[in-house]
Short mmCIF file of C-alpha atoms in Angstrom, two decimals:
data_model
loop_
_atom_site.label_atom_id
_atom_site.label_comp_id
_atom_site.label_asym_id
_atom_site.label_seq_id
_atom_site.Cartn_x
_atom_site.Cartn_y
_atom_site.Cartn_z
CA MET A 77 -19.28 9.79 17.00
CA ALA A 78 -16.89 7.38 14.72
CA VAL A 79 -13.84 5.98 15.03
CA LEU A 80 -10.31 5.34 14.28
CA THR A 81 -9.02 2.27 12.27
CA PHE A 82 -5.12 2.15 12.92
CA LEU A 83 -4.84 0.43 9.30
CA GLY A 84 -1.06 0.40 9.70
CA THR A 85 1.26 1.42 12.21
CA GLY A 86 5.25 0.24 10.14
CA THR A 87 8.06 2.26 8.87
CA SER A 88 8.38 2.70 5.59
CA GLN A 89 9.88 -0.48 5.55
CA GLY A 90 7.53 -2.27 7.75
CA VAL A 91 7.72 -4.74 11.11
CA PRO A 92 9.13 -7.59 10.13
CA MET A 93 11.74 -5.66 8.37
CA VAL A 94 13.00 -7.92 5.79
CA ALA A 95 15.99 -10.23 6.83
CA CYS A 96 16.25 -8.26 10.13
CA PRO A 97 17.54 -10.81 12.90
CA CYS A 98 17.30 -7.92 15.62
CA ASP A 99 13.95 -9.27 18.64
CA VAL A 100 11.55 -6.90 17.54
CA CYS A 101 10.62 -8.52 13.22
CA HIS A 102 10.83 -12.11 14.73
CA SER A 103 8.06 -10.68 17.89
CA THR A 104 4.99 -13.44 18.25
CA ASP A 105 2.78 -10.22 19.57
CA GLU A 106 0.73 -9.43 17.35
CA ARG A 107 1.40 -5.82 18.46
CA ASP A 108 4.88 -5.42 16.78
CA ARG A 109 4.02 -6.16 13.54
CA ARG A 110 3.26 -3.09 11.87
CA LEU A 111 2.42 -2.52 7.95
CA ARG A 112 2.77 0.63 6.45
CA SER A 113 1.30 3.72 8.24
CA SER A 114 -2.49 5.01 7.01
CA ALA A 115 -5.69 5.07 9.33
CA LEU A 116 -9.33 4.84 8.58
CA ILE A 117 -11.81 7.76 9.64
CA SER A 118 -15.38 6.49 9.49
CA ASP A 119 -18.39 8.09 10.56
CA GLY A 120 -21.19 4.86 9.16
CA GLN A 121 -22.47 6.16 6.65
CA THR A 122 -18.70 8.05 4.55
CA ASN A 123 -15.74 5.96 4.86
CA VAL A 124 -11.77 8.16 4.83
CA VAL A 125 -8.30 6.63 4.56
CA ILE A 126 -5.40 9.02 5.08
CA ASP A 127 -2.16 7.05 2.75
CA ALA A 128 -2.18 4.08 0.48
CA GLY A 129 1.07 3.06 0.87
CA PRO A 130 2.17 -0.34 -0.64
CA ASP A 131 -0.34 -2.34 2.26
CA PHE A 132 -3.55 -0.68 0.96
CA ARG A 133 -4.63 -3.69 -0.77
CA TYR A 134 -4.51 -5.54 2.89
CA GLN A 135 -5.58 -3.03 4.72
CA MET A 136 -8.94 -2.60 3.07
CA LEU A 137 -9.05 -6.33 2.93
CA ARG A 138 -8.52 -6.97 6.33
CA ALA A 139 -11.02 -4.14 7.61
CA GLY A 140 -13.69 -5.10 6.03
CA VAL A 141 -13.92 -1.88 3.49
CA THR A 142 -16.53 -2.27 0.75
CA ARG A 143 -17.03 1.31 0.39
CA LEU A 144 -14.67 3.96 0.32
CA ASP A 145 -15.20 7.49 -0.16
CA ALA A 146 -12.02 9.56 -0.71
CA ILE A 147 -8.73 8.89 0.49
CA LEU A 148 -6.57 12.21 1.78
CA LEU A 149 -2.93 12.25 1.45
CA THR A 150 0.08 13.16 3.96
CA HIS A 151 3.33 13.25 1.10
CA GLU A 152 4.25 12.09 -1.43
CA HIS A 153 6.78 8.99 0.21
CA LYS A 154 6.16 5.44 -1.78
CA ASP A 155 4.95 4.07 1.77
CA HIS A 156 1.78 6.34 2.12
CA THR A 157 1.26 6.18 -2.23
CA GLY A 158 2.35 3.00 -3.29
CA GLY A 159 -0.98 1.51 -3.50
CA ILE A 160 -3.53 3.76 -4.87
CA ASP A 161 -3.67 1.54 -8.02
CA ASP A 162 -5.70 -1.46 -5.71
CA VAL A 163 -8.31 1.96 -6.09
CA ARG A 164 -8.98 0.10 -9.06
CA ALA A 165 -11.42 -2.26 -6.77
CA PHE A 166 -13.31 0.27 -5.60
CA ASN A 167 -14.69 2.56 -9.21
CA TYR A 168 -15.92 -1.13 -10.32
CA PHE A 169 -18.09 -1.71 -7.37
CA GLN A 170 -18.74 1.79 -6.51
CA SER A 171 -19.27 2.52 -10.81
CA SER A 172 -17.66 5.56 -10.15
CA ALA A 173 -13.50 7.33 -10.07
CA THR A 174 -11.83 7.42 -5.98
CA ASP A 175 -11.88 11.48 -4.99
CA ILE A 176 -8.49 11.37 -3.98
CA TYR A 177 -7.24 14.48 -1.69
CA ALA A 178 -3.67 15.69 -1.32
CA THR A 179 -2.18 19.57 -2.35
CA GLU A 180 -0.24 20.29 -5.81
CA ARG A 181 2.56 19.35 -5.32
CA VAL A 182 1.64 15.65 -4.34
CA GLN A 183 -1.14 16.12 -6.88
CA ARG A 184 2.43 16.22 -9.68
CA ALA A 185 3.88 12.44 -8.10
CA VAL A 186 1.01 11.09 -8.76
CA ARG A 187 0.23 12.25 -12.43
CA LYS A 188 4.19 10.81 -12.83
CA ASP A 189 3.84 8.12 -10.79
CA PHE A 190 0.44 6.33 -12.45
CA ASP A 191 0.39 8.09 -15.61
CA TYR A 192 -0.91 5.76 -17.32
CA ALA A 193 -4.26 6.79 -15.12
CA PHE A 194 -4.89 9.78 -16.24
CA GLY A 195 -3.80 9.43 -20.49
CA GLU A 196 -5.77 10.79 -23.39
CA ASN A 197 -6.19 7.31 -24.15
CA ARG A 198 -6.35 4.28 -20.81
CA TYR A 199 -5.61 1.37 -21.30
CA PRO A 200 -8.97 0.27 -19.73
CA GLY A 201 -9.38 -1.19 -16.17
CA VAL A 202 -7.11 1.27 -14.67
CA PRO A 203 -7.41 2.78 -11.86
CA ASP A 204 -10.26 5.89 -12.71
CA ILE A 205 -8.90 9.34 -9.97
CA ALA A 206 -10.44 11.83 -9.29
CA LEU A 207 -7.79 14.08 -7.99
CA HIS A 208 -8.93 17.21 -5.22
CA THR A 209 -6.79 20.34 -4.21
CA ILE A 210 -5.44 19.99 -0.92
CA THR A 211 -5.35 23.81 1.08
CA ASP A 212 -5.31 24.82 4.71
CA GLU A 213 -8.50 25.41 4.21
CA ASP A 214 -10.87 22.99 6.15
CA ILE A 215 -12.12 19.86 3.75
CA THR A 216 -15.61 18.05 3.60
CA ILE A 217 -16.33 14.13 2.23
CA GLY A 218 -19.45 13.71 3.36
CA THR A 219 -20.42 13.90 6.34
CA LEU A 220 -17.12 14.45 7.61
CA ARG A 221 -14.98 17.02 7.98
CA PHE A 222 -11.15 17.44 8.01
CA THR A 223 -8.99 20.70 8.39
CA PRO A 224 -5.23 19.87 7.37
CA ILE A 225 -2.43 20.13 9.50
CA SER A 226 0.95 21.17 7.93
CA GLY A 227 4.48 20.27 9.08
CA LEU A 228 7.90 19.62 8.13
CA HIS A 229 9.22 16.59 7.10
CA TYR A 230 13.11 17.13 6.58
CA ARG A 231 11.84 20.31 4.25
CA LEU A 232 9.76 18.24 2.75
CA PRO A 233 6.30 19.21 3.61
CA VAL A 234 3.72 17.20 5.16
CA THR A 235 0.17 17.32 5.55
CA GLY A 236 -1.48 15.97 8.36
CA PHE A 237 -5.51 16.49 9.34
CA ARG A 238 -7.53 17.00 11.89
CA CYS A 239 -11.22 15.33 12.44
CA GLY A 240 -13.62 17.14 15.06
CA ASP A 241 -11.29 15.92 18.72
CA ILE A 242 -9.50 13.68 16.53
CA ALA A 243 -6.02 14.32 14.67
CA TYR A 244 -3.26 12.30 12.50
CA LEU A 245 0.28 13.88 12.19
CA THR A 246 2.80 10.80 10.36
CA ASP A 247 6.25 11.83 9.08
CA PHE A 248 6.07 15.23 10.94
CA ASN A 249 9.68 16.17 12.28
CA ALA A 250 9.25 19.76 13.14
CA ILE A 251 5.91 22.17 12.94
CA SER A 252 4.84 25.45 13.83
CA ASP A 253 3.54 27.68 16.34
CA GLU A 254 0.47 28.48 13.99
CA GLN A 255 -0.79 25.12 13.34
CA ILE A 256 -0.04 24.16 16.45
CA GLU A 257 -2.66 26.18 16.80
CA ARG A 258 -5.57 24.69 14.62
CA LEU A 259 -5.02 21.16 17.33
CA ARG A 260 -5.95 23.18 20.09
CA GLY A 261 -9.67 21.25 21.79
CA VAL A 262 -8.02 18.14 20.53
CA GLN A 263 -8.37 15.09 22.70
CA THR A 264 -6.84 12.08 20.65
CA LEU A 265 -3.54 13.31 18.83
CA ILE A 266 -1.98 9.96 16.54
CA VAL A 267 1.79 11.23 15.35
CA ASN A 268 4.80 9.35 14.21
CA ALA A 269 6.97 8.01 16.93
CA LEU A 270 9.94 6.76 15.14
CA ARG A 271 12.67 5.35 17.61
CA TRP A 272 14.37 6.79 20.57
CA GLU A 273 17.62 7.13 18.56
CA PRO A 274 17.70 11.30 17.17
CA HIS A 275 16.53 11.62 13.24
CA LEU A 276 16.85 13.75 10.53
CA SER A 277 13.10 13.63 8.98
CA HIS A 278 11.40 12.35 11.82
CA PHE A 279 9.74 12.35 16.03
CA THR A 280 11.68 10.97 18.19
CA VAL A 281 9.43 9.83 20.64
CA ASP A 282 10.06 12.36 23.40
CA GLU A 283 9.63 14.23 20.72
CA ALA A 284 6.10 13.05 20.12
CA ILE A 285 5.76 13.10 23.94
CA ALA A 286 7.20 17.36 23.96
CA LEU A 287 4.79 17.85 21.11
CA SER A 288 1.85 16.07 22.69
CA ARG A 289 2.73 17.98 26.23
CA ARG A 290 1.85 21.52 24.24
CA ILE A 291 -1.69 20.86 22.87
CA ALA A 292 -2.15 18.42 25.80
CA PRO A 293 -4.69 16.24 24.64
CA ARG A 294 -6.36 13.28 26.37
CA ARG A 295 -5.18 10.02 24.99
CA THR A 296 -2.08 10.37 22.81
CA LEU A 297 -1.27 7.40 20.42
CA LEU A 298 2.41 6.91 18.79
CA THR A 299 2.51 5.81 14.93
CA HIS A 300 5.05 5.45 12.21
CA CYS A 301 7.25 3.13 15.03
CA SER A 302 10.28 1.05 13.41
CA HIS A 303 11.52 -1.98 14.90
CA GLN A 304 13.99 0.41 16.51
CA PHE A 305 10.90 1.50 18.72
CA GLY A 306 10.81 -1.87 20.15
CA LEU A 307 8.86 -4.04 21.59
CA TYR A 308 5.16 -3.44 22.45
CA SER A 309 4.58 -5.01 26.13
CA GLU A 310 8.71 -3.11 26.54
CA VAL A 311 7.71 0.86 25.67
CA ALA A 312 4.12 0.88 26.31
CA PRO A 313 4.78 0.76 30.89
CA ARG A 314 7.98 3.18 29.61
CA LEU A 315 5.24 5.85 28.87
CA PRO A 316 4.34 8.83 30.48
CA GLU A 317 0.27 8.99 31.91
CA GLY A 318 -1.87 9.27 28.96
CA ILE A 319 0.60 8.19 26.21
CA GLU A 320 0.59 5.07 24.11
CA PRO A 321 1.93 2.61 21.29
CA ALA A 322 -0.69 2.11 18.53
CA TYR A 323 -1.08 -0.98 17.09
CA ASP A 324 -2.58 -3.04 13.76
CA MET A 325 -6.44 -2.16 13.32
CA LEU A 326 -6.71 -0.65 17.43
CA ARG A 327 -9.57 1.12 17.03
CA VAL A 328 -10.14 4.92 18.73
CA ASP A 329 -13.72 6.14 19.07
CA PHE A 330 -14.52 9.96 19.01
CA ASN A 331 -16.44 13.01 18.51
CA LYS A 332 -16.27 14.31 14.77
#
């Protein structure tokens, strides 16, 4: 058995959104307060984080993560990579580089954005990062095994991940039949659902529901939600049976 913890379930601007007067952004329900989307997968022996956005440092503190074995990156947008500098703490306490898995394109973006971590004469204390290439082959990290799932974020390729009978897809707005076949047998599907209205690069709530029905998991959790998604207390009762909004620090057990 293993557990997935939602470190953040919000969109690129988080919820509440800066300067927004809407009811969702002023909600007192903790389930409506969403850091940038990220997840921790752990089986008690290996800890892997999916995406390290601008809230990464606080997410690690809030979840009590004291050891990190690797980071999997879905794509290069800053709400998914902006916190990579903070792996420095793990470098120090683990006396090792942090393994980061990404496609070749995403690796180029990481090298560009954090060029000071890859120079010949690195300043003492900069992040120590070991990059590994994601292909379509399974990835084994310690005691955990991940299957990459490819999709599109408008025209940008993105990568989701399956681990045992759980799958995590974020920032998708399209997925091929071939990739859906790689999700057969998943019991818990996690998928982005930005809002109800159509969006250029993200699944809407209805599109996420349609994908869930194609894959037919026992449980579907919606993540990467904006303030336009609505109040948790109002949205949850509207969703079909077996589909529910995720929220920060929700923990889900699964078979690895």
